[in-house]
CSV table of C-alpha atoms in Angstrom, one decimal:
chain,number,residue,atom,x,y,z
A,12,UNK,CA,100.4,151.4,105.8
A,13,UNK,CA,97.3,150.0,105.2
A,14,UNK,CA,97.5,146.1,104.5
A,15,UNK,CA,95.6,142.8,103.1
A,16,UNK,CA,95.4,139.7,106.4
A,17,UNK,CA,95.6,136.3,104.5
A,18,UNK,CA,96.7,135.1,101.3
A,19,UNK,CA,94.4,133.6,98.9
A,20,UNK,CA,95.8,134.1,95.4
A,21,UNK,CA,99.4,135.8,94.2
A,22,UNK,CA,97.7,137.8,91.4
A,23,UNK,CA,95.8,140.4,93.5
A,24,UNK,CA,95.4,141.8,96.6
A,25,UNK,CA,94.9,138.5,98.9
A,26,UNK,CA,91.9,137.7,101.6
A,27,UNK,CA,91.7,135.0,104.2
A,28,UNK,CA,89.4,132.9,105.8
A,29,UNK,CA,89.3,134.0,109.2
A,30,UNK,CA,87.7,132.3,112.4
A,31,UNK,CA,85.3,134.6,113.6
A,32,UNK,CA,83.2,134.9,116.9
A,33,UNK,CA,79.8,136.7,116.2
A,34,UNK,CA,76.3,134.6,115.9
A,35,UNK,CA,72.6,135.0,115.0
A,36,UNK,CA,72.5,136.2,118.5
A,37,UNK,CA,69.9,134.4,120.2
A,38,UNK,CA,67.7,136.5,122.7
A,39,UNK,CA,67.7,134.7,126.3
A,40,UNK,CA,64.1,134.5,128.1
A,41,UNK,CA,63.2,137.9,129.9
A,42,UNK,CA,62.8,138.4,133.8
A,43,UNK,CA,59.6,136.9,134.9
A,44,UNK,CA,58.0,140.0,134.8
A,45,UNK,CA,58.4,140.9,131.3
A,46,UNK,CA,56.8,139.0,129.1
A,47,UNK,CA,58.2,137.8,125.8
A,48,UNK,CA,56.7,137.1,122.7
A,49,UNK,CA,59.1,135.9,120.4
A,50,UNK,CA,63.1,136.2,121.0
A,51,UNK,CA,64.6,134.0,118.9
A,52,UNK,CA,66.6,135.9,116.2
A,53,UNK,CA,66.1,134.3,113.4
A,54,UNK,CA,66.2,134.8,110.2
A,55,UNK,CA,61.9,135.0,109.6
A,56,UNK,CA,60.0,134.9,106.0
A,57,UNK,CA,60.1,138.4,105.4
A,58,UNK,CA,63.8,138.5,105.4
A,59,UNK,CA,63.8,136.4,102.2
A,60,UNK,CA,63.0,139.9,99.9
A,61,UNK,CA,67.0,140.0,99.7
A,62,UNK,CA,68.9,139.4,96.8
A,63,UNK,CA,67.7,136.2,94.7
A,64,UNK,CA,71.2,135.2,94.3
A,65,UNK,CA,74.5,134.8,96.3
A,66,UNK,CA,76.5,138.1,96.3
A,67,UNK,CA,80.0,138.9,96.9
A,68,UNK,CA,79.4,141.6,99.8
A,69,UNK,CA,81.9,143.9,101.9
A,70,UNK,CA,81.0,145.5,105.0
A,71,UNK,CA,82.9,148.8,105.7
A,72,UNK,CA,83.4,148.1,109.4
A,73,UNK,CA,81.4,145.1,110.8
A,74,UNK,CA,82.8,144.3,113.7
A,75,UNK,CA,81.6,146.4,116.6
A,76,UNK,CA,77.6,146.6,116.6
A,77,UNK,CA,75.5,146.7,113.6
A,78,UNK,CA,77.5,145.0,111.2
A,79,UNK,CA,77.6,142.1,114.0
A,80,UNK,CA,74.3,141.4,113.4
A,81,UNK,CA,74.2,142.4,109.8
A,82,UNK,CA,77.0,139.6,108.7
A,83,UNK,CA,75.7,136.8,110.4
A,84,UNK,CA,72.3,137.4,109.0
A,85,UNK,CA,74.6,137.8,105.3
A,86,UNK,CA,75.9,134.8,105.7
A,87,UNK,CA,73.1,133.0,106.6
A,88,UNK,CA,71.8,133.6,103.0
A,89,UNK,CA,74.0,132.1,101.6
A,90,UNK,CA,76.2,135.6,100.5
A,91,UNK,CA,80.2,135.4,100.7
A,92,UNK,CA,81.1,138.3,102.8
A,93,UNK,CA,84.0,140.5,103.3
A,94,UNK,CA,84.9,143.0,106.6
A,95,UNK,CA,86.9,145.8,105.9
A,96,UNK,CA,88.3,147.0,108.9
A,97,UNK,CA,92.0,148.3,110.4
A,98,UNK,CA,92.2,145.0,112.2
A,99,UNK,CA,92.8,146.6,115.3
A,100,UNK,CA,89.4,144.7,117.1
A,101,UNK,CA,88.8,140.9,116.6
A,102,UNK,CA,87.2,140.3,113.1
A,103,UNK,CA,84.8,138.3,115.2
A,104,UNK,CA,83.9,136.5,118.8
A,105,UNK,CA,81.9,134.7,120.3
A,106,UNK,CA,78.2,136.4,121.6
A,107,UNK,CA,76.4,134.8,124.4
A,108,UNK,CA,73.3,132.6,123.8
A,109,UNK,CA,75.3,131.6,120.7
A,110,UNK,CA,75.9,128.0,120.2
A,111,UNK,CA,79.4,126.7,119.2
A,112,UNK,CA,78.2,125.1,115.8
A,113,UNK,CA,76.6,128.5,114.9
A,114,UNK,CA,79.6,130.5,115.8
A,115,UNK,CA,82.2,127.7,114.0
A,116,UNK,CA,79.5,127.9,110.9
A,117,UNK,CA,79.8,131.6,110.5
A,118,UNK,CA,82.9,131.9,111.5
A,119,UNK,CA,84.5,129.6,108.7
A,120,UNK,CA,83.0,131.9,105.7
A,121,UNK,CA,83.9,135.1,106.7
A,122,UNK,CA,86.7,137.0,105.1
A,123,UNK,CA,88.6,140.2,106.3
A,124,UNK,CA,90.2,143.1,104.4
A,125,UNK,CA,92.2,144.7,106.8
A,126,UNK,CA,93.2,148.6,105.9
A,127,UNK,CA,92.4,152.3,106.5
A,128,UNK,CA,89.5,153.3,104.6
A,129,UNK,CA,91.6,156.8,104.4
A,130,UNK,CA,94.0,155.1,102.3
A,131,UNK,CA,92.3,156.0,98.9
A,132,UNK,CA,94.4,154.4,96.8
A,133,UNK,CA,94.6,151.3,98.7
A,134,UNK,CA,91.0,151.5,98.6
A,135,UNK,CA,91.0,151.9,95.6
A,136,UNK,CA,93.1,149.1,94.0
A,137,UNK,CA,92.1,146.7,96.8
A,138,UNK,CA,88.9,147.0,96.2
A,139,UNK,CA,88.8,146.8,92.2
A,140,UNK,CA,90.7,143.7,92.5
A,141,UNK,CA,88.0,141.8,94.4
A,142,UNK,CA,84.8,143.3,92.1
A,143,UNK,CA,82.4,143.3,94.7
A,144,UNK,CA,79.1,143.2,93.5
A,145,UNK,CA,77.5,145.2,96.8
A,146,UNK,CA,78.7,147.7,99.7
A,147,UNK,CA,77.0,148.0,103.0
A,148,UNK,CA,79.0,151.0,104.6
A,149,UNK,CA,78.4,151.0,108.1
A,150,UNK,CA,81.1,153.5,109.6
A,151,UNK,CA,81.4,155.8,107.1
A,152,UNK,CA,81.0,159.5,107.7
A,153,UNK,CA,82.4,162.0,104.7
A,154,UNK,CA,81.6,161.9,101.3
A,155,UNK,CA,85.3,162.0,100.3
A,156,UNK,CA,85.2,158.2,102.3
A,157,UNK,CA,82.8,156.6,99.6
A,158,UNK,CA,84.4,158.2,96.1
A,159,UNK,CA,87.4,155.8,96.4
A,160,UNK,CA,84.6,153.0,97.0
A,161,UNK,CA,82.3,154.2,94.1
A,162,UNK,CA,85.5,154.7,91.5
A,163,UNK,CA,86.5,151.4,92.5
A,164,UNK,CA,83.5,149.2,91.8
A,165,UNK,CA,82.1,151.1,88.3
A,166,UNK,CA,80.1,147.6,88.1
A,167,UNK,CA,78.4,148.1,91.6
A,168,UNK,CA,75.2,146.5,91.7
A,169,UNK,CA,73.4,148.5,94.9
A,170,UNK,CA,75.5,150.9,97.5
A,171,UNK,CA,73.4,150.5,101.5
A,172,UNK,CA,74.6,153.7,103.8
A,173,UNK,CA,73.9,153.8,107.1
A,174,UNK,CA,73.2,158.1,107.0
A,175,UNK,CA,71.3,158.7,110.8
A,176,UNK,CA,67.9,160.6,111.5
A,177,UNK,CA,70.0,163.3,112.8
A,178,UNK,CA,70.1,165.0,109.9
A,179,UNK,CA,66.8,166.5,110.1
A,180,UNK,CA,66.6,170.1,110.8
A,181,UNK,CA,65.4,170.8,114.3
A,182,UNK,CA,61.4,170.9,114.0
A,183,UNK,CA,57.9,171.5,115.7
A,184,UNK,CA,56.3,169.5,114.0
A,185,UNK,CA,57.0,165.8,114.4
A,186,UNK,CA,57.4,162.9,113.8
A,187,UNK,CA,60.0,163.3,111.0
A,188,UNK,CA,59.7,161.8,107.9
A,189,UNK,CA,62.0,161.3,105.0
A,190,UNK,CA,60.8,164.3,103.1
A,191,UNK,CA,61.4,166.4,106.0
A,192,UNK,CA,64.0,169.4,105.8
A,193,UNK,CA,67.3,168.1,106.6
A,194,UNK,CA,70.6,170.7,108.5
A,195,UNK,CA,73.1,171.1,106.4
A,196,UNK,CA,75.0,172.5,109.5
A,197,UNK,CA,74.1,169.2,111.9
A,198,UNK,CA,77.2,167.2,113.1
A,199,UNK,CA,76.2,164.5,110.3
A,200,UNK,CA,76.4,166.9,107.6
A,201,UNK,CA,79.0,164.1,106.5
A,202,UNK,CA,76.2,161.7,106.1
A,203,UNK,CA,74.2,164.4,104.1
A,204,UNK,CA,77.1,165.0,101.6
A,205,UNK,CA,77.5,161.2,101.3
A,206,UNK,CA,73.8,161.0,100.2
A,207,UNK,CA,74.2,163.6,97.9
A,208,UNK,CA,77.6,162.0,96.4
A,209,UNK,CA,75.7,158.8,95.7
A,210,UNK,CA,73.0,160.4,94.1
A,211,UNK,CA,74.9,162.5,91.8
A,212,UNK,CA,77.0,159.4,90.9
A,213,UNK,CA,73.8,157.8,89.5
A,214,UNK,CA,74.6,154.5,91.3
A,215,UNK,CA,71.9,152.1,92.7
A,216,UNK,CA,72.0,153.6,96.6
A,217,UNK,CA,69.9,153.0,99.6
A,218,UNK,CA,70.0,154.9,102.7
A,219,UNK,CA,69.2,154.1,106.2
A,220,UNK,CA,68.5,156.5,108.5
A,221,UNK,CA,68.2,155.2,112.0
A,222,UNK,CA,67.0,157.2,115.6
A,223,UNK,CA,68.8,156.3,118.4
A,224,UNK,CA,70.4,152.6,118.5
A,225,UNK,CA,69.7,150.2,121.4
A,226,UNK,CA,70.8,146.7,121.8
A,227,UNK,CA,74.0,144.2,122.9
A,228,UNK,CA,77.5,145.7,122.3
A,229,UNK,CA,76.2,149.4,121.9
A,230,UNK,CA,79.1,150.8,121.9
A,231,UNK,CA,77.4,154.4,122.6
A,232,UNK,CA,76.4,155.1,126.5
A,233,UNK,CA,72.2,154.8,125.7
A,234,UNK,CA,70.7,151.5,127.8
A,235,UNK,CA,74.1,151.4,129.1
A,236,UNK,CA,74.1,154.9,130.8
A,237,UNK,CA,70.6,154.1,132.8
A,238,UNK,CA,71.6,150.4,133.4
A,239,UNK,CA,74.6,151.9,135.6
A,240,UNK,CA,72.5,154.1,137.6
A,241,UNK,CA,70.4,151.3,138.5
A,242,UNK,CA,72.8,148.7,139.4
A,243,UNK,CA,74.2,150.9,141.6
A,244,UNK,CA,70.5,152.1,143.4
A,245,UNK,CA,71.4,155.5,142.2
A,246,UNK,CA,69.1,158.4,141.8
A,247,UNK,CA,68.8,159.2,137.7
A,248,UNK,CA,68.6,162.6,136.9
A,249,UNK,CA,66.9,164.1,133.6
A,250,UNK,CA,67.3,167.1,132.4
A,251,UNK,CA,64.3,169.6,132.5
A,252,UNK,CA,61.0,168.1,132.6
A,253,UNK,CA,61.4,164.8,131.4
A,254,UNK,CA,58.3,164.9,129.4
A,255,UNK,CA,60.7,165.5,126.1
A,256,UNK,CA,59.8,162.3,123.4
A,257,UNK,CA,62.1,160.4,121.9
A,258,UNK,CA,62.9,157.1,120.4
A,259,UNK,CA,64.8,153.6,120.2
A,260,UNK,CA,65.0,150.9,117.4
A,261,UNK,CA,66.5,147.5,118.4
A,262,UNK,CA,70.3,146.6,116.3
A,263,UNK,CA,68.7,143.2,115.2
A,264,UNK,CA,65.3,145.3,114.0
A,265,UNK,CA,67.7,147.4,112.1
A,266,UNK,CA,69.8,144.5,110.5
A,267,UNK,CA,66.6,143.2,109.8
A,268,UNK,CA,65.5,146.7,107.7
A,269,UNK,CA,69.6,146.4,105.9
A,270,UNK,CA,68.5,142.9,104.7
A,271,UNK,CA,65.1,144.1,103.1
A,272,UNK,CA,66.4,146.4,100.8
A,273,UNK,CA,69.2,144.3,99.8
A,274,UNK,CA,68.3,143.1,95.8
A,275,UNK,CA,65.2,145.3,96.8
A,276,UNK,CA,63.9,147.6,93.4
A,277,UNK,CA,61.8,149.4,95.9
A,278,UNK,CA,64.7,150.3,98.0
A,279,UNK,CA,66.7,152.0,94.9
A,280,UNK,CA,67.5,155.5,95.4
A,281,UNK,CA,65.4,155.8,98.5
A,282,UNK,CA,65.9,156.6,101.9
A,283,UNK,CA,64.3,155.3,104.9
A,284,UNK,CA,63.9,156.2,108.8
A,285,UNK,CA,64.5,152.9,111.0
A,286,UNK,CA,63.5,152.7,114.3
A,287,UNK,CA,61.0,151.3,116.9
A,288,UNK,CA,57.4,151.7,116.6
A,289,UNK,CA,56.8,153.8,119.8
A,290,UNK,CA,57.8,157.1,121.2
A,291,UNK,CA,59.2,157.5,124.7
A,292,UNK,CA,59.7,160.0,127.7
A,293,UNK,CA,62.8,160.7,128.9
A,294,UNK,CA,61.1,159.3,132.5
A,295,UNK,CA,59.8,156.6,130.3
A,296,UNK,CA,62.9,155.5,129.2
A,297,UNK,CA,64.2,155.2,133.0
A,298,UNK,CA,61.3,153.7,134.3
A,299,UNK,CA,61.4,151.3,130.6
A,300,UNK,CA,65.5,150.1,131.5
A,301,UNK,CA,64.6,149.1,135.0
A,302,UNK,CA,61.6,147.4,134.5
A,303,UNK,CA,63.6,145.2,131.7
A,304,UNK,CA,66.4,144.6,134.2
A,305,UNK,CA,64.3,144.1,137.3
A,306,UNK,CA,65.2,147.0,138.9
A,307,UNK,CA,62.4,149.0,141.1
A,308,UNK,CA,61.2,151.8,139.9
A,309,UNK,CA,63.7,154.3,140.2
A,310,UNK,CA,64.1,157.9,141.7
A,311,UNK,CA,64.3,160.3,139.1
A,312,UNK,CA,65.6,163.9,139.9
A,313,UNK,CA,65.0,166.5,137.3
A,314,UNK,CA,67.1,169.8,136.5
A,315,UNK,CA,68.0,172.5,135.0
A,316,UNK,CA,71.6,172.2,132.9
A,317,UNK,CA,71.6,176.1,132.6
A,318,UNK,CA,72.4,175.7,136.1
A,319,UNK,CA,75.6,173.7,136.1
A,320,UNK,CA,78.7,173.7,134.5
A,321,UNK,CA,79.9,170.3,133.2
A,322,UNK,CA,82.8,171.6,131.4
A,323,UNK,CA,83.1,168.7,128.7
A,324,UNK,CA,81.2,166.1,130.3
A,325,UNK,CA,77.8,164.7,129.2
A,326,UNK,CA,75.5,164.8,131.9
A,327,UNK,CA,73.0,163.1,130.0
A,328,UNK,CA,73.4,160.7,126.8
A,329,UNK,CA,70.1,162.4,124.7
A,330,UNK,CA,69.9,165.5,122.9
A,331,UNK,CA,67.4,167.6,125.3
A,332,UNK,CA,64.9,168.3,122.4
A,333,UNK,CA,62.0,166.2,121.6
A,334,UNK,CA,63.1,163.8,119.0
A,335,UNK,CA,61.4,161.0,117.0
A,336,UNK,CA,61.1,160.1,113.4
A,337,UNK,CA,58.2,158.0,111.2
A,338,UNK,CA,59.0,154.4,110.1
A,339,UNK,CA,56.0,154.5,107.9
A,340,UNK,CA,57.7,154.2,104.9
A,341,UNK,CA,59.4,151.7,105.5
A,342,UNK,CA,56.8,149.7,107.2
A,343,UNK,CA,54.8,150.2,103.6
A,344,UNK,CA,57.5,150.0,101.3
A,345,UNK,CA,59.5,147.3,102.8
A,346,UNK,CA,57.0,145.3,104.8
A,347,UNK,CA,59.3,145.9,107.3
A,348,UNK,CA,58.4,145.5,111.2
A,349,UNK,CA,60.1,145.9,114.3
A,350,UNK,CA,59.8,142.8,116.6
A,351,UNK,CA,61.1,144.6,119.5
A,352,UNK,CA,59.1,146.8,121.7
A,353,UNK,CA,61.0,148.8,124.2
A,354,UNK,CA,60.3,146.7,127.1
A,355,UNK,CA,61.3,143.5,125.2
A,356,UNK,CA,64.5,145.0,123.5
A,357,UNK,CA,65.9,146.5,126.9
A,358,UNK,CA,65.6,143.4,128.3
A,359,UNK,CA,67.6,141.5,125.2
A,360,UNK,CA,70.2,143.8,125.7
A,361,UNK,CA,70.6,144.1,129.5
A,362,UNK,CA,69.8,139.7,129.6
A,363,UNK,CA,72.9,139.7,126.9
A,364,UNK,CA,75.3,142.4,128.0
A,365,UNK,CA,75.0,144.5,130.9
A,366,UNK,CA,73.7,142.1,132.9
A,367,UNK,CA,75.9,139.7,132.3
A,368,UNK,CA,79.0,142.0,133.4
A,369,UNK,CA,79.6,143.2,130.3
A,370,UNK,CA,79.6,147.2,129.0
A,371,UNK,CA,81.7,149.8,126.9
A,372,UNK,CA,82.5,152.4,129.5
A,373,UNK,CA,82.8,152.1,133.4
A,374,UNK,CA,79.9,154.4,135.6
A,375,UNK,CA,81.4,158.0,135.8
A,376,UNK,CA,78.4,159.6,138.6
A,377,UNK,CA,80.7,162.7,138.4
A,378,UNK,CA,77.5,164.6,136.9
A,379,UNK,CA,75.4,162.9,138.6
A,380,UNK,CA,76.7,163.7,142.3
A,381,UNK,CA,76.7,167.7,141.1
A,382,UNK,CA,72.7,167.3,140.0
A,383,UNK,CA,71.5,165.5,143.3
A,384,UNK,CA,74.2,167.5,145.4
A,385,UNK,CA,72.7,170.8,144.4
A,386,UNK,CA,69.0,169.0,144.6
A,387,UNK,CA,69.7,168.1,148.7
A,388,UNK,CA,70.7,171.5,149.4
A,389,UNK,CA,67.8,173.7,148.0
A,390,UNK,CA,65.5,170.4,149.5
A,391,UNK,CA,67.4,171.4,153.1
């Protein structure tokens, strides 16, 4: 059963102040060869299009990646903000390069919610007692997810859905953009359904569609998967060529783009792609993490996966397709820019994770050792 952590009031469902861990994150210097040109993350003039007024703001999820970032840049403007999670992961801790006084300052305003967002009517009731004037859903994936949300809050000032650039439909012609053809068979269909929910609803939406996600705390093997390979001087294998394109935007560049269109009338009803400002090779990329890291340049092997059998491993943590969307609209309509480049970003998140011991999911070379095996012996 879905329940309510901390009592505030008797008359409806009760929230709590909770000590949380998370902070504005502050980048640490890069090796000595990378050079930096700002890292402090900070909360910059161009953040200030958000809402002119303090809002009472819940977070659908918020303690795992983006909504890390996303809160503490909340709560820095002054807005009262509420995590709904299943309380199963700490509603906050403390990041590195984050000073005590920041963490104890953010960590003293946030509140938590703590159910299953599955629990519709809990949702419901829960949520109408508290009158939230705006939702940022971060985790949610099926439309039937938001209704409970939207019939909840019939006063809902602006609904901000992270959707994903994987909705387009597989194309020749790139970059996508926001007008593109979107596959109403792709794994995110959810995500599609969702935006059509919100749009038939007629409430004040915005939707983020971001690439792939790089940064501290990525929970999804990206940086994470290369960083592995070279810490342990291993040969990386790529699929194919190499030569396929993709991209990367930065968690704190997109936290950044979820504060812009908060309050934001040129955000209503709109969607937008998030991501960084260049394209990458797949070779790129692996040359890109070790140069961040101060690895050497590594040995990359390519193959052929028609050649293997994995069985239900991932031998590789990209779709093997080019893959790369325009942030042009959002670059004109928002002002918004990404301060990362690649180089830069890797480097924030190995200096502030990896590097520091820290990851999501232990090296599994099981692939790996299959690739370069089969490479030696047709080498021999």
């Amino acid at each position: 059963m879905a329940r309510l952590v901390a009592v505030q009031q008797q008359t409806q469902p009760s929230f709590s102040l909770l000590p949380s861990s998370l902070s504005d994150f502050n980048g640490t210097r890069l090796h000595s060869q990378v050079r930096c040109k700002r890292r402090v993350w900070q909360t910059k003039g161009a953040l200030q299009v958000s809402a002119s007024s303090s809002k009472n703001i819940l977070i659908m999820g918020g303690t795992r990646f983006i909504g890390v970032f996303l809160s503490r840049l909340l709560v820095k403007e002054g807005h009262q903000v509420t995590l709904f999670t299943r309380g199963k992961a700490p509603i906050t801790q403390p990041l590195p390069g984050e000073s005590d006084q920041d963490y104890a300052d953010f960590s003293s305003k946030i509140l938590h919610l703590k159910g299953d967002r599955k629990d519709f009517e809990f949702v419901k009731t829960s949520l109408a007692a508290k009158g939230f004037d705006v939702v940022y859903d971060i985790n949610g994936r099926e439309a039937v997810e938001v209704e409970p949300i939207l019939d909840a809050l019939p006063k809902l000032e602006q609904f901000i859905y992270c959707s994903s650039a994987g909705v387009y439909l597989k194309s020749d012609l790139l970059p996508h953009s926001e007008k593109d053809a979107v596959d109403p068979k792709s794994r995110h269909k959810g995500k599609l359904e969702t935006e059509s929910l919100l749009e038939s609803r007629g409430v004040n939406w915005t939707s983020i569609r971001p690439v792939y996600i790089y940064g501290p705390l990525n929970y999804n093997p990206v940086e994470e998967w290369f960083f592995h390979r070279l810490k342990a001087g291993r040969p990386i294998p790529i699929p194919n060529s190499g030569i396929q394109m993709t991209q990367l935007g930065h968690v704190k560049d997109l936290a950044k783009a979820f504060i812009q269109v908060l309050g934001n009338e040129k955000a209503s009803q709109q969607v937008f792609n998030i991501s960084g400002e260049k394209y990458v090779t797949f070779d790129g990329l692996a040359k890109a993490c070790a140069k961040a890291a101060g690895f050497p340049e590594p040995e990359i092997v390519h193959y052929n996966p028609k050649d293997f059998d994995f069985g239900k491993k991932k031998a590789f943590p990209f779709r093997d397709q080019h893959f790369f969307a325009s942030i042009d609209k959002a670059k004109h309509v928002l002002g918004w820019e990404p301060e990362f480049d690649l180089v830069e970003g890797l480097a924030d998140s190995y200096n502030l994770d990896f590097g520091r011991g820290t990851y999501r999911k232990e090296a599994d070379f099981f692939t790996d050792d299959l690739i370069i095996g089969k490479s030696l012996v047709l080498q021999a």
